[in-house]
PDB file of C-alpha atoms and ligand atoms in Angstrom:
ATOM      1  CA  UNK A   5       0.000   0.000   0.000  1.00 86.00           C
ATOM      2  CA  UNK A   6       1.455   3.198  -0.887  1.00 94.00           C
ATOM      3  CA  UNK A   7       0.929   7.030   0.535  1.00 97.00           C
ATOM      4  CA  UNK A   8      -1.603   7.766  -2.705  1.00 97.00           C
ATOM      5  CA  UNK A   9      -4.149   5.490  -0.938  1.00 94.00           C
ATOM      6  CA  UNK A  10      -3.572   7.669   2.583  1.00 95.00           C
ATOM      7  CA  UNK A  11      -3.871  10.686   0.140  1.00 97.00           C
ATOM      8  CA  UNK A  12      -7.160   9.537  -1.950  1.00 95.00           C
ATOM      9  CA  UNK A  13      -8.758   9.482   2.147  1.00 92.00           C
ATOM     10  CA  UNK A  14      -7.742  12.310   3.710  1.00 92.00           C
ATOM     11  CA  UNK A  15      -7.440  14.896   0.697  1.00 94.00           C
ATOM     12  CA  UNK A  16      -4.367  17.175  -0.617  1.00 95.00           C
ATOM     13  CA  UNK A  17      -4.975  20.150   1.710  1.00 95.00           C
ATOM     14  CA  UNK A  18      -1.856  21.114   3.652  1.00 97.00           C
ATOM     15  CA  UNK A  19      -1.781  24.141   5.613  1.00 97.00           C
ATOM     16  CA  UNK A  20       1.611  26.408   4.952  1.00 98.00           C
ATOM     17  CA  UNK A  21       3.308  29.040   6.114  1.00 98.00           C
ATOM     18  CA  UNK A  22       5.883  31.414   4.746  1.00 98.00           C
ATOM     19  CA  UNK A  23       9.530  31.524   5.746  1.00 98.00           C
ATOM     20  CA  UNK A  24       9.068  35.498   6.693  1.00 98.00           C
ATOM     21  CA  UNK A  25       5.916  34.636   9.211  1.00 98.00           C
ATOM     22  CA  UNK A  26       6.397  34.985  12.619  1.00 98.00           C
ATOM     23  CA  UNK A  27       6.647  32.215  15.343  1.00 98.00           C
ATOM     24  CA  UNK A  28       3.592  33.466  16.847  1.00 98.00           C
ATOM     25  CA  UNK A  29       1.434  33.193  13.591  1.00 98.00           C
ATOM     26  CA  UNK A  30       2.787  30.203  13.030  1.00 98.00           C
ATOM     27  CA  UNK A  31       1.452  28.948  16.586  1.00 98.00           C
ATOM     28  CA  UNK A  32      -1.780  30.682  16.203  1.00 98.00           C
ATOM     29  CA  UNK A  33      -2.112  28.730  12.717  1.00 98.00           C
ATOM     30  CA  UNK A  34      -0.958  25.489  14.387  1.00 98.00           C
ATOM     31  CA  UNK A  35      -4.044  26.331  17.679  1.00 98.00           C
ATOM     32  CA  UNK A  36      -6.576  27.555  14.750  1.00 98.00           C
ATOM     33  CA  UNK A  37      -6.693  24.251  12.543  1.00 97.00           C
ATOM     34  CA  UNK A  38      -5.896  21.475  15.451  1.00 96.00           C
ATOM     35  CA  UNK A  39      -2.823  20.501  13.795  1.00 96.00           C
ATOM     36  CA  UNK A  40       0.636  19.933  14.844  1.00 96.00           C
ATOM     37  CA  UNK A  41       2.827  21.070  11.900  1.00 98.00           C
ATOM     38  CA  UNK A  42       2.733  23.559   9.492  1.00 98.00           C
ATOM     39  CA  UNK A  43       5.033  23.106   5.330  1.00 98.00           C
ATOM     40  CA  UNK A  44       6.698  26.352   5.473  1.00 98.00           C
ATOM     41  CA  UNK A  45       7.151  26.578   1.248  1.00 97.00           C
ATOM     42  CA  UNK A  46       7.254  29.295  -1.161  1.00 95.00           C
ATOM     43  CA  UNK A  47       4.582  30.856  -3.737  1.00 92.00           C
ATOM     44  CA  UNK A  48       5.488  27.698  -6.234  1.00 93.00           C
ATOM     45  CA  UNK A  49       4.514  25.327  -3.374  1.00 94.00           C
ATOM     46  CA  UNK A  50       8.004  24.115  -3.119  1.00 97.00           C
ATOM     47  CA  UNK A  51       9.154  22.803  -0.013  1.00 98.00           C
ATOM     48  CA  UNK A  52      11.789  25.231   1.586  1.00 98.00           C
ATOM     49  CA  UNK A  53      11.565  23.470   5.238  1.00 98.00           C
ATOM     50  CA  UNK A  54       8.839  22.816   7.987  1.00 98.00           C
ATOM     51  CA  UNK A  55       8.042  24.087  11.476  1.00 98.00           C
ATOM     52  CA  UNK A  56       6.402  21.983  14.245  1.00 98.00           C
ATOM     53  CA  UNK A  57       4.984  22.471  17.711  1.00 98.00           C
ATOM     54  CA  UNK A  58       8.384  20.919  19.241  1.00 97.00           C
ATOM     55  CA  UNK A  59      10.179  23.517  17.284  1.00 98.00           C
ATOM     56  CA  UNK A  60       8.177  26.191  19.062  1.00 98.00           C
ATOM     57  CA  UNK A  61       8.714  24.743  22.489  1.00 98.00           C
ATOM     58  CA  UNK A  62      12.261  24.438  21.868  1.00 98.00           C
ATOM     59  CA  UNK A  63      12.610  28.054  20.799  1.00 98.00           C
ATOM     60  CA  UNK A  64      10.729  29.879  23.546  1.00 98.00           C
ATOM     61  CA  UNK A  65      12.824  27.329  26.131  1.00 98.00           C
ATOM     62  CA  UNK A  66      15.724  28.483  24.542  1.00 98.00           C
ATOM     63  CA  UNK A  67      15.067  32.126  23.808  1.00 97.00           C
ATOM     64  CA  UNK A  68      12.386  33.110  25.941  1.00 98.00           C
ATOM     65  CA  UNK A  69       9.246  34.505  24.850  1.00 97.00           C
ATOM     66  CA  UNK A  70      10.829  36.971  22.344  1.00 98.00           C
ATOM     67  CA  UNK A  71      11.248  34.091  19.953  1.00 98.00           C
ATOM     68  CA  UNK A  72       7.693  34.172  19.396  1.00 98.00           C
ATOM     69  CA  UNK A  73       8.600  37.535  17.082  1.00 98.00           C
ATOM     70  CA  UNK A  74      10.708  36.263  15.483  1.00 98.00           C
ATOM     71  CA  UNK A  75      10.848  34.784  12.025  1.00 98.00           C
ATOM     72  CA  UNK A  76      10.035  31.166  10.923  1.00 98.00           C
ATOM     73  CA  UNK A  77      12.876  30.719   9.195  1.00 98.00           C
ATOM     74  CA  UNK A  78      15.051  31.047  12.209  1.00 98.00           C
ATOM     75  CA  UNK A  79      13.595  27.738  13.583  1.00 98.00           C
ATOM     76  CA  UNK A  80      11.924  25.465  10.952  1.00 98.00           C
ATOM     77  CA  UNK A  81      13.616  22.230   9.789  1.00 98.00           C
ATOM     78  CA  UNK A  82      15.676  22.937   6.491  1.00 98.00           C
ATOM     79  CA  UNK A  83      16.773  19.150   6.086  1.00 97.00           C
ATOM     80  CA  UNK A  84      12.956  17.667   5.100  1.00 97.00           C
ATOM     81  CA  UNK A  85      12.713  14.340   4.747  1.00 97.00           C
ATOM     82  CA  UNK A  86       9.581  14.087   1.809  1.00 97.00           C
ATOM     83  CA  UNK A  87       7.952  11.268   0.070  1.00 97.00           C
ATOM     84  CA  UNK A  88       6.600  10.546  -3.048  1.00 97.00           C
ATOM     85  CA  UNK A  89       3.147   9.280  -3.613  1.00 97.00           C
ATOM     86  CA  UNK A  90       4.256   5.729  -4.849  1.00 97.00           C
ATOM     87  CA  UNK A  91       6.041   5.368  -1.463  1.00 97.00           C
ATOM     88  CA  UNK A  92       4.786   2.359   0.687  1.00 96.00           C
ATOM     89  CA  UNK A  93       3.116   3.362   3.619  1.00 95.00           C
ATOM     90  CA  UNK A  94       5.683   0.630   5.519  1.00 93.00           C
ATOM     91  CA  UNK A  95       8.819   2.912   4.441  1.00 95.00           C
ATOM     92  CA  UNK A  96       7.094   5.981   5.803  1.00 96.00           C
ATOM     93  CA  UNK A  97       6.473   4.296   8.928  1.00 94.00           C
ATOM     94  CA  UNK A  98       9.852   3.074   9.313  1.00 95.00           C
ATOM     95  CA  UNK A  99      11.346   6.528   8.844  1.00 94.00           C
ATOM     96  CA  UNK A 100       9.034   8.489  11.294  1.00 95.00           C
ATOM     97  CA  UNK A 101      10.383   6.383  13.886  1.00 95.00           C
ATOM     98  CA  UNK A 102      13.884   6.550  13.040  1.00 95.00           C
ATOM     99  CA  UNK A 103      13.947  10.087  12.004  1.00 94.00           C
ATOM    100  CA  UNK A 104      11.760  11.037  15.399  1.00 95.00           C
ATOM    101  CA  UNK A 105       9.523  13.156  13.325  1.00 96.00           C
ATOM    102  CA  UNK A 106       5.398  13.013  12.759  1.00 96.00           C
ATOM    103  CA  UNK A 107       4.575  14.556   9.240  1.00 97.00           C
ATOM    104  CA  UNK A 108       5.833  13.905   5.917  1.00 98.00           C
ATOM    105  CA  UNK A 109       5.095  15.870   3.352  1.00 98.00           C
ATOM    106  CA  UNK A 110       4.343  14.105   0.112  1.00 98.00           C
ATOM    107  CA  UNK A 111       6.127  15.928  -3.149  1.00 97.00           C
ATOM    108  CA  UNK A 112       5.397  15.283  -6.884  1.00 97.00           C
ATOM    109  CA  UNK A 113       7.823  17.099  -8.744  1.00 96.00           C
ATOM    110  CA  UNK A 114       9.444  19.045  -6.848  1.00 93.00           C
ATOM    111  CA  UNK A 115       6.262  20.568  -5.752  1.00 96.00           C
ATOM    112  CA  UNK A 116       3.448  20.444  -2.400  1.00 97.00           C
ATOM    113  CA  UNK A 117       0.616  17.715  -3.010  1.00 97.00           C
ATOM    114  CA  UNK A 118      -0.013  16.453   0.705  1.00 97.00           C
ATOM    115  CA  UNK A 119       1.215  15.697   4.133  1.00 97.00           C
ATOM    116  CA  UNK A 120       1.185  12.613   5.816  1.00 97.00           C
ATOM    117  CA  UNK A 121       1.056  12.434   9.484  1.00 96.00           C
ATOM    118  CA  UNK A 122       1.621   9.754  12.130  1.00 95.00           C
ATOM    119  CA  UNK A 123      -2.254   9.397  13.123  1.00 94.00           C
ATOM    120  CA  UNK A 124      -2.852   8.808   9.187  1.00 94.00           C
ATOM    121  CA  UNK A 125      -0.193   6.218   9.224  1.00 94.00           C
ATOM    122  CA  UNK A 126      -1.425   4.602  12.292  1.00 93.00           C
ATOM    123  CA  UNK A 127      -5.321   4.746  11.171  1.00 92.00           C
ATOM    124  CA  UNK A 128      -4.254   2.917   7.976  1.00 90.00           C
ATOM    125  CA  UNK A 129      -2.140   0.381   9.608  1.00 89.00           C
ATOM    126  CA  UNK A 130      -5.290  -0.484  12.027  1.00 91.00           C
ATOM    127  CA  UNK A 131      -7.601  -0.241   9.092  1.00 88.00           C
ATOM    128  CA  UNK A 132      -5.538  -3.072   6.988  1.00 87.00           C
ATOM    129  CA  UNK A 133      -5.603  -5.385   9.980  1.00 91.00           C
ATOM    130  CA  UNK A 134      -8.956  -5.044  10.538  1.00 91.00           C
ATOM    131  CA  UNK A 135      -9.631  -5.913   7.054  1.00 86.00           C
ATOM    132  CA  UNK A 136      -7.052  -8.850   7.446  1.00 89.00           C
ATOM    133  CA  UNK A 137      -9.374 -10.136  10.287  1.00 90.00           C
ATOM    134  CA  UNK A 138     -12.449  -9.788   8.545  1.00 90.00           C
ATOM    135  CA  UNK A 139     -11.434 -11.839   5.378  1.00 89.00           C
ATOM    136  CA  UNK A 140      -9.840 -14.541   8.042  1.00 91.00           C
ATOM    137  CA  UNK A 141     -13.095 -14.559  10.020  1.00 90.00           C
ATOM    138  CA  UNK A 142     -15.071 -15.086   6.716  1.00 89.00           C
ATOM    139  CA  UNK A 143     -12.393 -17.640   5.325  1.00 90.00           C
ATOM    140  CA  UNK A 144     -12.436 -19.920   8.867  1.00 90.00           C
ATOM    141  CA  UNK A 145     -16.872 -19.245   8.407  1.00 88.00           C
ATOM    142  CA  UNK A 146     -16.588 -20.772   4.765  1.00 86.00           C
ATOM    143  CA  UNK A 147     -14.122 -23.432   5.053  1.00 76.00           C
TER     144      UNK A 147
HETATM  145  P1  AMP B 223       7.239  16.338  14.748  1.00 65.31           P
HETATM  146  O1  AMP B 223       7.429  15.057  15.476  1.00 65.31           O
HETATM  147  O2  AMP B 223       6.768  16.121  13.325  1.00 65.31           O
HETATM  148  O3  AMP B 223       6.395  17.318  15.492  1.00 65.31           O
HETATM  149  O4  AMP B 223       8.690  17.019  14.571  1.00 65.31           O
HETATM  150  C1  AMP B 223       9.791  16.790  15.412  1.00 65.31           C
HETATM  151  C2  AMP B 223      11.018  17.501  14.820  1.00 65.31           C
HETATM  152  O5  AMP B 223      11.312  16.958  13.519  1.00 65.31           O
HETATM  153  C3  AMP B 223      10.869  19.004  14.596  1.00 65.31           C
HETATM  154  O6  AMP B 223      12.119  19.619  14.807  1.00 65.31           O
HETATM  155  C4  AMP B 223      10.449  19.125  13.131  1.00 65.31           C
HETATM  156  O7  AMP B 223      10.821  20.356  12.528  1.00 65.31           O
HETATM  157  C5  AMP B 223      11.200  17.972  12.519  1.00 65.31           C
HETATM  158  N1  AMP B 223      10.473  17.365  11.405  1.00 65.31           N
HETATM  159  C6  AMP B 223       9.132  17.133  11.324  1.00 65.31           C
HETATM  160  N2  AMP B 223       8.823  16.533  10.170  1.00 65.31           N
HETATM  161  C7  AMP B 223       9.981  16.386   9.484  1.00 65.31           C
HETATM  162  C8  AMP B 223      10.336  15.839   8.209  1.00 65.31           C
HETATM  163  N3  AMP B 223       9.422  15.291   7.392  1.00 65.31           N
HETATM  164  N4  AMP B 223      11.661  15.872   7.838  1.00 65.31           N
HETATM  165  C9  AMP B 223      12.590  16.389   8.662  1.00 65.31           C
HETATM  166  N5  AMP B 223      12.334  16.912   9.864  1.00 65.31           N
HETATM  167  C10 AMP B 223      11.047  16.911  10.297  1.00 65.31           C
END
C-alpha cells in the first residue's frame, strides 16, 4: 500500500506558512486548525523546510518569549525528509520512527501535493488489519 491510498482518504490540503511569518502566527495557525505542523514553502509550493509544535517549544525554552517575534525561518527544519506518492506506507512508517519526526510531506515534482502524518499512518495500519481479520473470520466461516 502506498501514501496515494492515505492521500485519496484524507485529501491534498496542507496548511503552509511562509519563511518570513512569525513564530507566533505560526502557533496561532498550528491552535486555529488542530494541527501539529505547518510546510513552510514558497509561492510555487516548493518545499523550503517545515516548522512543528516541538520547534516552538524548543525556541521559547531556549530564547524566551521573544522568539515568538521572530521569524520562521530562524527555527523550521531545512533538512525535510519528503515522500513521493508511490512510497509504501511501511517505508514511511519506518522513517518516522527513526527520524523522530510526525509529518511527511508528500512531493510530486518538486512541488506540495499532501502531508502525511503519524495518526494517518497509524489509522491505515489499524484499518488493513482489521480488514485482514475480517477476510480470516469469513475464510475460517466458509471453510
Ligand atoms: P514532529 O514530530 O513532526 O512534530 O517534529 C519533530 C522535529 O522533527 C521538529 O524539529 C520538526 O521540525 C522535525 N520534522 C518534522 N517533520 C519532518 C520531516 N518530514 N523531515 C525532517 N524533519 C522533520
Amino acid at each position: 500500500m502506498s501514501v496515494a491510498q492515505i492521500l485519496r482518504g484524507k485529501g491534498r490540503d496542507v496548511v503552509v506558512t511562509q519563511p518570513h511569518r512569525t513564530l507566533m502566527e505560526a502557533a496561532q495557525l498550528l491552535a486555529e486548525k488542530g494541527i501539529g505542523a505547518v510546510v513552510v514553502s514558497d509561492a510555487s509550493r516548493r518545499v523550503l523546510g517545515i516548522l512543528s509544535e516541538r520547534d516552538i517549544i524548543r525556541a521559547v525554552a531556549r530564547h524566551g518569549a521573544g522568539a515568538l517575534d521572530q521569524a520562521v525561518s530562524k527555527y523550521m527544519t531545512q533538512k525535510v525528509f519528503t515522500v513521493s506518492e508511490d512510497t509504501p506506507v511501511d517505508t514511511v512508517m519506518e522513517t518516522m520512527t527513526n527520524g523522530r519526526f510526525r509529518h511527511v510531506p508528500v512531493t510530486a515534482d518538486g512541488q506540495l501535493v499532501g502531508l502525511v502524518s503519524i495518526g494517518d499512518v497509524v489509522k491505515h495500519h489499524v484499518n488493513e488489519i482489521e480488514s485482514e481479520h475480517r477476510a480470516l473470520k469469513d475464510y475460517i466461516a466458509t471453510a
